[in-house]
Amino acid sequence: MPTLGPVTRQVPPGGARRRWRPAVVTGVHDETSSARTFRLRIRTMDDEGPAGRHLPGQHFDVRLTAPDGSTAQRSYSIASAPSPDGEVELTVERIEDGEVSPYLHEEIGVGDTVELRGPFGGWFVWRGDTPALLLGGGSGVVPLMAMRRYWAQTGRTVPLRLLVSVRRPEDLYYDGEYGPETTVIHTRQTPAGDPRPAGRLTAADLEPLLAGLPGPVAYVCGSAGFSEHASQLLVSLGLPAGNIRIERFGPG
Amino acid sequence: MARTGFGRGQLRDPRLPPGQYDTGSSWPVLTAEVSPKLTADTWSFRVDGLVERARTWDWQAAHRLEPSTWEGDIHCVTSWSKLGTGFTGVSLDTFLAETGVLPTATHVVAWSHTGYTTNLPLAEVTGGRAWVVWEHEGKPLPHEHGGPARLLVPNLYFWKSAKWIGGLRLLDHDEPGFWEQRGYHELGDPWLEQRYSGD
Ligand SMILES: Cc1cc2nc3c(=O)[nH]c(=O)nc-3n(C[C@H](O)[C@H](O)[C@H](O)COP(=O)(O)OP(=O)(O)OC[C@H]3O[C@@H](n4cnc5c(N)ncnc54)[C@H](O)[C@@H]3O)c2cc1C
């Protein structure tokens, strides 16, 4: 019976059910015309510790309660690096016919409160100890940004490379924050002067990123189509399947 | 467009466990690993561990067993549910009748051809509660949903329904699987919202 990868068992303190905790919005800003970042401070610092103590790649569950008492919950990856100030950032893409994401975009602003539970996730996490190749499509860049920020903020010397796939230049999240570790590819429309023609990710895009990255773990996050395509390309380039982690999004 | 509250204003379907929403006709694809190159020709299903006679079935042998169709609702821990959907395959009871089960067996670990594992109490997968399925709504199970064959344990969150199922090992103890070792609940009953360890 085969087994996969290293394991970190994460049982919450005391084994108790992790509680929903109120979190107040301390900042909101647009990443693109359809994605918005919410900065949140969890009000109660209890036995679960401050919100900032997460691993890059983890997510929170967000819960909204309507006046009639009905609730809706969705998971959102943490975009920010672990930080001692106890604040976290979530970036939410607005899904037009969605139930929760349009509500967050339209109704939630600075001073409002939502409920959070977490952080959760023990597979799609990067602890900063292995060379990492991060491949993100669309909103899939969010948990990868937490990894990149953690890597940059802690000045880690372990190599990390990030590839971001977007349709058009104006769809790029976190623009202005990337360094030479990041490659942006455009699938529909390129910025002026980009020598790479618009088109989906190819092996030629990935080969130079894999070269010289010893024993990397690849983290792939995006739509089902993007994740499947990107992970199969990595396998075709010789990366063992056991070194590839995919999130889209969490277990079924 | 101003909104005064979230929600779609519809009555909540009583088939939806708490915290779940109806994903309608869509069926989200969730994967943690690279999809294997697995076809009907290379697929096999093995039952071993605490059984009288360990056995492996290939595609043809599994299809000679008595088929059955299950129809009902499936629930993913990421909070979507898919209501009134149907799968066809063979009940685990039928496979286990062919291997026999030793009285000491209390749990199973289901494993996939990819290396994925998930643990289940034996009582949750016997008595008409679990299947190995290869058809969804009368069509071959799509590869991204675990085709050619996956486990189906509809009473539990869908991460228990291992895609690309390769076999079951019967044990006399519980042995947490892939997600269970990574912070998810040991059992995963959607009606009790057993999402994360400790819930
Ligand atoms: C672990 C995890 C982490 C996540 N991280 C993020 C994140 O960082 N940022 C983020 O924006 N989202 C993230 N998501 C997705 C998020 O949880 C919601 O699914 C998303 O916000 C849509 O919710 P909704 O209520 O607006 O739409 P719903 O009411 O759930 O869905 C409305 C319609 O849109 C479709 N749909 C649902 N989700 C998507 C999607 N992502 N793209 C296209 N169509 C969709 C549905 O099939 C449905 O037809 C994550 C999900 C998981 C499980």
Coordinates of C-alpha atoms and ligand atoms in Angstrom, one line a residue:
Chain A
M1 CA 0.0 0.0 0.0
P2 CA 1.7 3.2 -1.1
T3 CA 1.9 6.4 0.9
L4 CA 2.6 10.0 0.0
G5 CA 4.9 12.6 1.3
P6 CA 5.7 13.7 4.9
V7 CA 3.0 14.2 7.4
T8 CA 2.3 16.7 10.1
R9 CA -0.6 15.8 12.3
Q10 CA -2.4 19.0 13.3
V11 CA -4.8 18.4 16.1
P12 CA -6.2 21.6 17.6
P13 CA -5.1 22.2 21.2
G14 CA -7.0 20.0 23.6
G15 CA -8.6 18.2 20.6
A16 CA -11.5 20.6 20.9
R17 CA -13.6 21.7 18.0
R18 CA -12.1 25.0 16.8
R19 CA -14.5 27.8 17.4
W20 CA -15.8 30.5 15.1
R21 CA -14.2 33.8 16.1
P22 CA -15.3 37.3 15.2
A23 CA -12.8 39.1 13.0
V24 CA -13.0 42.8 12.2
V25 CA -12.0 44.2 8.8
T26 CA -9.2 46.7 9.2
G27 CA -8.4 47.3 5.6
V28 CA -9.8 46.6 2.1
H29 CA -8.2 47.2 -1.3
D30 CA -8.7 46.1 -4.9
E31 CA -6.1 43.8 -6.5
T32 CA -7.9 43.9 -9.9
S33 CA -11.4 44.9 -11.1
S34 CA -12.7 41.5 -9.8
A35 CA -10.5 40.7 -6.8
R36 CA -10.3 42.4 -3.5
T37 CA -8.1 41.9 -0.5
F38 CA -9.6 42.1 3.0
R39 CA -7.3 42.6 6.0
L40 CA -8.8 41.1 9.2
R41 CA -8.0 41.1 12.9
I42 CA -9.4 38.3 15.0
R43 CA -10.8 40.0 18.1
T44 CA -10.3 37.3 20.7
M45 CA -6.8 36.0 21.3
D46 CA -7.6 32.7 22.9
D47 CA -6.0 29.3 23.4
E48 CA -5.8 28.9 19.6
G49 CA -3.3 31.8 19.4
P50 CA -3.3 34.9 17.2
A51 CA -4.6 34.6 13.7
G52 CA -1.2 35.4 12.2
R53 CA 0.3 32.1 13.4
H54 CA -0.4 30.1 10.3
L55 CA 1.7 28.2 7.8
P56 CA 1.9 29.6 4.3
G57 CA -0.6 27.8 2.1
Q58 CA -3.3 27.4 4.8
H59 CA -6.8 28.8 4.7
F60 CA -9.6 30.1 6.9
D61 CA -13.3 29.3 6.7
V62 CA -15.3 32.5 6.6
R63 CA -18.9 32.5 7.9
L64 CA -21.6 35.0 7.3
T65 CA -24.9 35.1 9.2
A66 CA -28.1 36.7 7.8
P67 CA -30.6 38.5 9.9
D68 CA -32.9 35.5 9.8
G69 CA -30.1 33.4 11.2
S70 CA -29.2 31.4 8.1
T71 CA -25.5 31.1 7.5
A72 CA -23.1 30.5 4.6
Q73 CA -19.5 29.6 4.8
R74 CA -16.6 29.4 2.3
S75 CA -12.9 28.8 2.5
Y76 CA -10.4 31.5 1.6
S77 CA -6.6 31.0 1.4
I78 CA -4.5 33.3 3.5
A79 CA -2.6 35.7 1.3
S80 CA -0.4 37.2 4.0
A81 CA 2.8 35.8 5.5
P82 CA 2.6 34.7 9.1
S83 CA 2.9 37.8 11.2
P84 CA 3.1 38.6 14.9
D85 CA 0.5 41.4 14.7
G86 CA -2.3 38.8 14.5
E87 CA -3.7 40.1 11.3
V88 CA -4.3 38.2 8.1
E89 CA -5.2 39.1 4.5
L90 CA -7.6 37.1 2.3
T91 CA -8.0 37.9 -1.4
V92 CA -11.5 37.1 -2.7
E93 CA -12.3 36.9 -6.4
R94 CA -15.9 38.0 -7.2
I95 CA -17.8 35.2 -8.8
E96 CA -20.8 36.9 -10.5
D97 CA -23.5 34.4 -9.7
G98 CA -21.9 33.4 -6.4
E99 CA -23.6 33.6 -3.0
V100 CA -20.7 34.7 -0.8
S101 CA -18.0 36.4 -2.8
P102 CA -20.3 39.2 -4.3
Y103 CA -21.6 39.8 -0.8
L104 CA -18.1 40.2 0.6
H105 CA -17.2 42.6 -2.2
E106 CA -20.4 44.7 -2.0
E107 CA -21.2 44.7 1.7
I108 CA -18.1 44.2 3.7
G109 CA -15.9 47.2 4.5
V110 CA -13.6 48.5 7.2
G111 CA -15.1 48.1 10.6
D112 CA -17.4 45.2 9.7
T113 CA -17.2 41.9 11.3
V114 CA -17.2 38.4 9.8
E115 CA -16.6 35.1 11.6
L116 CA -13.4 33.0 10.9
R117 CA -12.4 29.5 11.8
G118 CA -8.9 28.2 11.3
P119 CA -6.3 28.3 10.1
F120 CA -6.7 24.9 8.4
G121 CA -4.7 22.8 5.9
G122 CA -1.7 20.5 6.4
W123 CA -0.9 19.4 2.8
F124 CA -0.7 22.5 0.7
V125 CA 1.7 24.2 3.0
W126 CA 5.3 25.3 2.6
R127 CA 7.6 25.6 5.7
G128 CA 10.4 27.3 3.9
D129 CA 12.7 24.3 4.1
T130 CA 12.6 22.8 0.5
P131 CA 13.2 24.5 -2.8
A132 CA 9.8 25.4 -4.1
L133 CA 8.3 25.9 -7.6
L134 CA 5.0 27.7 -7.3
L135 CA 2.6 27.7 -10.2
G136 CA -0.6 29.8 -9.9
G137 CA -3.4 30.4 -12.3
G138 CA -5.9 33.3 -11.6
S139 CA -7.0 33.4 -7.9
G140 CA -4.8 30.3 -7.4
V141 CA -1.9 32.7 -6.8
V142 CA -3.3 33.6 -3.3
P143 CA -1.8 30.8 -1.2
L144 CA 1.4 31.0 -3.3
M145 CA 1.7 34.7 -2.4
A146 CA 1.7 33.8 1.3
M147 CA 4.6 31.5 0.5
R148 CA 6.4 34.1 -1.5
R149 CA 5.9 36.8 1.1
Y150 CA 7.1 34.5 3.9
W151 CA 10.2 33.6 1.8
A152 CA 10.9 37.3 1.1
Q153 CA 10.1 38.6 4.6
T154 CA 12.3 36.0 6.4
G155 CA 15.1 36.4 3.9
R156 CA 15.3 32.7 3.3
T157 CA 18.1 31.4 1.1
V158 CA 16.3 28.3 -0.1
P159 CA 15.5 28.9 -3.8
L160 CA 11.9 29.7 -4.6
R161 CA 10.4 30.4 -8.0
L162 CA 6.9 31.6 -8.8
L163 CA 5.1 31.4 -12.1
V164 CA 1.8 33.3 -12.4
S165 CA -0.6 32.7 -15.3
V166 CA -3.1 35.4 -16.1
R167 CA -5.3 36.2 -19.1
R168 CA -4.4 39.8 -19.5
P169 CA -2.0 42.2 -17.8
E170 CA -4.8 43.9 -15.8
D171 CA -5.7 40.5 -14.2
L172 CA -2.5 40.3 -12.3
Y173 CA -2.9 40.2 -8.5
Y174 CA -0.3 41.8 -6.2
D175 CA 1.2 43.7 -9.1
G176 CA 4.4 45.6 -8.2
E177 CA 5.3 43.1 -5.5
Y178 CA 7.1 40.5 -7.6
G179 CA 10.9 40.2 -8.0
P180 CA 13.2 38.3 -10.3
E181 CA 11.9 35.0 -8.8
T182 CA 8.6 35.5 -10.5
T183 CA 7.6 34.9 -14.2
V184 CA 4.2 36.1 -15.4
I185 CA 2.7 34.5 -18.4
H186 CA -0.3 35.8 -20.3
T187 CA -2.8 33.4 -21.9
R188 CA -4.9 35.9 -23.9
Q189 CA -3.2 39.3 -24.2
T190 CA 0.4 40.3 -23.5
P191 CA 1.7 43.6 -22.3
A192 CA 3.5 45.7 -24.9
G193 CA 7.1 44.4 -25.5
D194 CA 6.6 40.9 -24.1
P195 CA 8.5 38.5 -26.3
R196 CA 6.3 35.6 -25.3
P197 CA 3.2 35.3 -27.4
A198 CA -0.1 34.9 -25.6
G199 CA -0.9 31.3 -24.9
R200 CA -1.4 28.7 -22.3
L201 CA 1.5 27.4 -20.1
T202 CA 4.0 25.1 -22.0
A203 CA 6.9 22.9 -21.0
A204 CA 9.2 25.6 -22.5
D205 CA 7.9 28.0 -19.8
L206 CA 8.6 25.6 -17.0
E207 CA 11.9 24.1 -18.1
P208 CA 14.1 27.1 -17.1
L209 CA 12.3 27.3 -13.8
L210 CA 13.0 23.7 -12.9
A211 CA 16.6 23.8 -14.1
G212 CA 18.9 24.4 -11.2
L213 CA 16.2 23.9 -8.6
P214 CA 17.4 20.8 -6.7
G215 CA 14.7 18.4 -5.5
P216 CA 11.9 21.0 -5.6
V217 CA 8.4 20.5 -4.3
A218 CA 5.9 22.0 -6.8
Y219 CA 2.8 23.7 -5.5
V220 CA 0.1 24.1 -8.2
C221 CA -3.0 26.1 -7.5
G222 CA -5.7 27.3 -9.9
S223 CA -8.8 26.1 -11.8
A224 CA -9.2 22.3 -12.4
G225 CA -8.0 22.8 -16.0
F226 CA -5.0 24.8 -15.0
S227 CA -4.0 22.4 -12.2
E228 CA -4.3 19.3 -14.4
H229 CA -2.4 20.9 -17.3
A230 CA 0.4 22.3 -15.2
S231 CA 0.9 19.2 -13.1
Q232 CA 1.0 16.9 -16.1
L233 CA 3.6 19.2 -17.7
L234 CA 5.8 18.9 -14.5
V235 CA 5.6 15.1 -14.7
S236 CA 6.5 15.2 -18.4
L237 CA 9.6 17.2 -17.4
G238 CA 10.6 14.5 -15.0
L239 CA 9.4 15.9 -11.7
P240 CA 8.2 12.9 -9.6
A241 CA 4.4 13.0 -9.0
G242 CA 5.1 12.7 -5.3
N243 CA 6.8 16.1 -5.3
I244 CA 3.7 17.8 -6.7
R245 CA 1.0 19.3 -4.5
I246 CA -2.2 20.6 -5.9
E247 CA -4.9 22.8 -4.4
R248 CA -8.2 23.4 -6.1
F249 CA -9.3 23.9 -3.4
G250 CA -8.9 21.3 -0.5
P251 CA -10.3 17.8 -0.2
G252 CA -13.5 16.6 -1.8
Chain B
M1 CA -26.9 46.7 -7.4
A2 CA -27.3 46.9 -3.7
R3 CA -27.7 43.8 -1.6
T4 CA -29.1 43.7 1.8
G5 CA -28.1 40.2 2.7
F6 CA -26.5 37.1 1.1
G7 CA -28.5 34.1 0.2
R8 CA -30.6 33.2 -2.8
G9 CA -33.9 33.7 -1.0
Q10 CA -34.8 30.0 -1.6
L11 CA -36.1 27.6 1.0
R12 CA -33.2 25.4 2.3
D13 CA -33.4 22.0 0.9
P14 CA -33.8 19.5 3.8
R15 CA -31.4 17.2 2.0
L16 CA -28.6 19.7 2.7
P17 CA -26.5 19.0 5.8
P18 CA -25.5 22.1 7.9
G19 CA -23.0 24.4 6.3
Q20 CA -23.5 22.9 2.8
Y21 CA -24.9 24.5 -0.4
D22 CA -26.3 23.0 -3.5
T23 CA -23.9 23.0 -6.4
G24 CA -26.6 22.2 -8.8
S25 CA -25.7 20.5 -12.0
S26 CA -22.0 21.3 -11.7
W27 CA -19.5 18.9 -10.1
P28 CA -16.4 20.7 -8.8
V29 CA -13.1 18.9 -9.3
L30 CA -10.8 18.8 -6.3
T31 CA -7.4 17.1 -6.3
A32 CA -4.4 17.1 -4.1
E33 CA -2.2 15.0 -6.4
V34 CA -1.3 14.5 -10.0
S35 CA -3.9 12.5 -11.8
P36 CA -2.6 9.0 -12.7
K37 CA -2.4 7.5 -16.1
L38 CA -4.9 4.8 -15.3
T39 CA -7.2 3.0 -17.7
A40 CA -9.6 0.1 -17.5
D41 CA -6.7 -2.1 -18.8
T42 CA -4.3 -1.0 -16.0
W43 CA -6.8 -0.7 -13.2
S44 CA -7.1 -3.3 -10.5
F45 CA -8.8 -3.6 -7.1
R46 CA -7.3 -5.6 -4.2
V47 CA -8.8 -6.6 -0.9
D48 CA -6.3 -7.8 1.7
G49 CA -5.3 -7.6 5.4
L50 CA -7.6 -9.3 7.8
V51 CA -9.6 -11.4 5.3
E52 CA -9.8 -15.1 4.7
R53 CA -8.4 -15.0 1.1
A54 CA -6.8 -11.8 -0.2
R55 CA -7.9 -11.2 -3.8
T56 CA -7.3 -8.8 -6.7
W57 CA -9.8 -8.2 -9.4
D58 CA -9.0 -6.7 -12.8
W59 CA -11.6 -4.7 -14.8
Q60 CA -13.2 -7.8 -16.4
A61 CA -13.3 -9.7 -13.1
A62 CA -14.9 -6.8 -11.3
H63 CA -17.5 -6.4 -14.0
R64 CA -18.5 -10.1 -13.7
L65 CA -19.7 -9.3 -10.1
E66 CA -23.4 -8.3 -9.6
P67 CA -23.7 -4.6 -10.4
S68 CA -25.8 -2.1 -8.4
T69 CA -26.8 1.5 -8.8
W70 CA -26.9 4.0 -6.0
E71 CA -28.9 7.2 -6.2
G72 CA -28.7 10.0 -3.6
D73 CA -26.8 13.0 -2.4
I74 CA -23.0 13.6 -2.0
H75 CA -21.3 16.1 0.2
C76 CA -17.8 17.7 -0.1
V77 CA -16.1 19.1 3.0
T78 CA -15.4 22.3 1.0
S79 CA -19.2 22.9 1.5
W80 CA -20.8 21.9 -1.8
S81 CA -23.3 19.1 -2.0
K82 CA -24.6 17.5 -5.2
L83 CA -28.2 16.3 -4.7
G84 CA -29.9 13.4 -6.4
T85 CA -27.0 11.9 -8.4
G86 CA -26.4 8.3 -9.4
F87 CA -23.5 6.0 -9.6
T88 CA -23.2 2.4 -10.8
G89 CA -20.7 -0.2 -9.8
V90 CA -20.4 -3.1 -7.3
S91 CA -21.2 -3.0 -3.6
L92 CA -18.2 -3.5 -1.2
D93 CA -20.4 -6.2 0.4
T94 CA -20.0 -8.2 -2.8
F95 CA -16.2 -7.9 -2.9
L96 CA -16.0 -8.7 0.9
A97 CA -18.2 -11.8 0.5
E98 CA -15.6 -13.1 -2.0
T99 CA -12.7 -12.6 0.4
G100 CA -14.4 -13.3 3.7
V101 CA -13.7 -11.0 6.6
L102 CA -11.9 -12.1 9.8
P103 CA -13.8 -11.4 13.0
T104 CA -10.9 -9.3 14.3
A105 CA -11.3 -6.7 11.5
T106 CA -12.7 -3.4 12.7
H107 CA -11.4 -0.8 10.2
V108 CA -10.3 -0.4 6.6
V109 CA -7.8 1.7 4.8
A110 CA -8.8 2.5 1.3
W111 CA -5.9 3.3 -1.0
S112 CA -5.7 4.7 -4.5
H113 CA -3.4 3.9 -7.4
T114 CA -1.8 7.4 -6.7
G115 CA -0.8 6.7 -3.1
Y116 CA -3.8 8.5 -1.5
T117 CA -5.2 6.8 1.5
T118 CA -8.3 7.2 3.7
N119 CA -9.5 5.3 6.8
L120 CA -13.0 4.0 7.5
P121 CA -14.6 2.0 10.3
L122 CA -15.6 -1.4 8.7
A123 CA -19.2 -0.7 9.8
E124 CA -19.3 2.4 7.6
V125 CA -18.5 0.5 4.4
T126 CA -20.6 -2.7 4.9
G127 CA -24.3 -3.3 4.9
G128 CA -25.0 -1.5 1.7
R129 CA -23.1 1.7 2.5
A130 CA -20.2 1.7 0.1
W131 CA -19.4 0.8 -3.5
V132 CA -16.7 0.7 -6.1
V133 CA -18.2 2.7 -9.0
W134 CA -17.3 3.2 -12.6
E135 CA -20.4 4.9 -14.0
H136 CA -21.9 8.3 -13.1
E137 CA -25.4 8.9 -14.4
G138 CA -25.1 6.1 -16.9
K139 CA -21.8 7.3 -18.4
P140 CA -18.2 6.1 -17.7
L141 CA -16.9 7.9 -14.6
P142 CA -14.8 10.9 -15.8
H143 CA -11.1 10.6 -15.2
E144 CA -10.9 13.8 -13.2
H145 CA -13.6 12.4 -10.8
G146 CA -11.6 9.2 -10.3
G147 CA -12.3 7.2 -13.4
P148 CA -12.0 4.4 -14.4
A149 CA -13.2 3.5 -10.8
R150 CA -13.5 5.2 -7.4
L151 CA -14.8 4.4 -4.0
L152 CA -18.3 5.7 -3.1
V153 CA -19.1 6.2 0.6
P154 CA -22.0 8.7 0.3
N155 CA -22.8 8.8 4.0
L156 CA -19.4 10.6 4.7
Y157 CA -17.7 13.6 3.2
F158 CA -16.4 12.9 -0.2
W159 CA -12.7 12.8 0.6
K160 CA -13.5 9.3 1.9
S161 CA -14.7 8.2 -1.6
A162 CA -11.1 7.7 -2.8
K163 CA -10.6 8.4 -6.5
W164 CA -8.7 5.9 -8.7
I165 CA -9.4 3.3 -6.0
G166 CA -6.8 0.5 -5.9
G167 CA -7.7 -1.5 -2.9
L168 CA -8.8 -2.0 0.7
R169 CA -6.8 -3.3 3.6
L170 CA -8.7 -4.6 6.6
L171 CA -7.2 -3.8 10.0
D172 CA -7.9 -4.4 13.6
H173 CA -7.2 -0.7 14.4
D174 CA -7.9 2.7 13.0
E175 CA -5.0 4.1 10.8
P176 CA -5.5 7.8 9.7
G177 CA -5.2 8.3 6.0
F178 CA -3.9 11.2 3.8
W179 CA -6.3 14.0 4.9
E180 CA -6.9 12.6 8.4
Q181 CA -3.2 12.9 9.1
R182 CA -3.4 16.5 7.8
G183 CA -6.0 18.0 10.1
Y184 CA -9.2 16.6 8.8
H185 CA -11.7 14.6 10.9
E186 CA -11.2 10.9 11.4
L187 CA -14.8 10.0 10.4
G188 CA -16.3 12.9 8.4
D189 CA -20.0 12.7 9.0
P190 CA -21.6 15.6 7.1
W191 CA -24.7 15.7 9.3
L192 CA -22.4 16.3 12.3
E193 CA -20.2 18.7 10.4
Q194 CA -17.1 16.6 11.2
R195 CA -14.8 18.6 9.0
Y196 CA -11.6 19.1 10.9
S197 CA -9.9 17.1 13.6
G198 CA -11.6 17.8 16.9
D199 CA -15.0 18.7 15.3
Ligands
LIG1 C1 -9.2 25.6 0.6 C2 -9.9 26.7 -0.3 C3 -9.3 27.9 -0.5 C4 -9.9 28.9 -1.3 N1 -9.2 30.0 -1.5 C5 -9.8 31.0 -2.2 C6 -9.1 32.3 -2.3 O1 -8.1 32.5 -1.8 N2 -9.8 33.2 -3.1 C7 -11.0 33.0 -3.7 O2 -11.5 33.9 -4.4 N3 -11.6 31.8 -3.6 C8 -11.1 30.8 -2.8 N4 -11.7 29.6 -2.7 C9 -13.0 29.5 -3.3 C10 -14.1 30.0 -2.4 O3 -14.2 29.2 -1.2 C11 -15.5 30.0 -3.0 O4 -15.8 28.8 -3.6 C12 -15.7 31.2 -4.0 O5 -15.5 32.4 -3.4 C13 -17.1 31.2 -4.6 O6 -18.1 31.3 -3.6 P1 -19.4 32.0 -3.9 O7 -20.3 31.8 -2.7 O8 -19.2 33.4 -4.3 O9 -20.0 31.2 -5.1 P2 -21.0 29.9 -5.1 O10 -22.3 30.4 -4.6 O11 -20.3 28.9 -4.3 O12 -21.0 29.5 -6.6 C14 -21.7 30.2 -7.6 C15 -21.4 29.6 -8.9 O13 -20.0 29.8 -9.3 C16 -19.3 28.6 -9.4 N5 -18.0 28.7 -8.7 C17 -17.8 28.5 -7.5 N6 -16.5 28.8 -7.2 C18 -15.9 29.2 -8.3 C19 -14.6 29.7 -8.7 N7 -13.7 29.8 -7.8 N8 -14.4 30.0 -10.0 C20 -15.4 29.9 -10.9 N9 -16.7 29.5 -10.6 C21 -16.9 29.2 -9.4 C22 -20.1 27.5 -8.8 O14 -20.0 26.2 -9.4 C23 -21.5 28.1 -9.0 O15 -22.1 27.8 -10.3 C24 -11.1 28.6 -1.9 C25 -11.8 27.4 -1.7 C26 -11.2 26.4 -0.9 C27 -11.9 25.1 -0.7

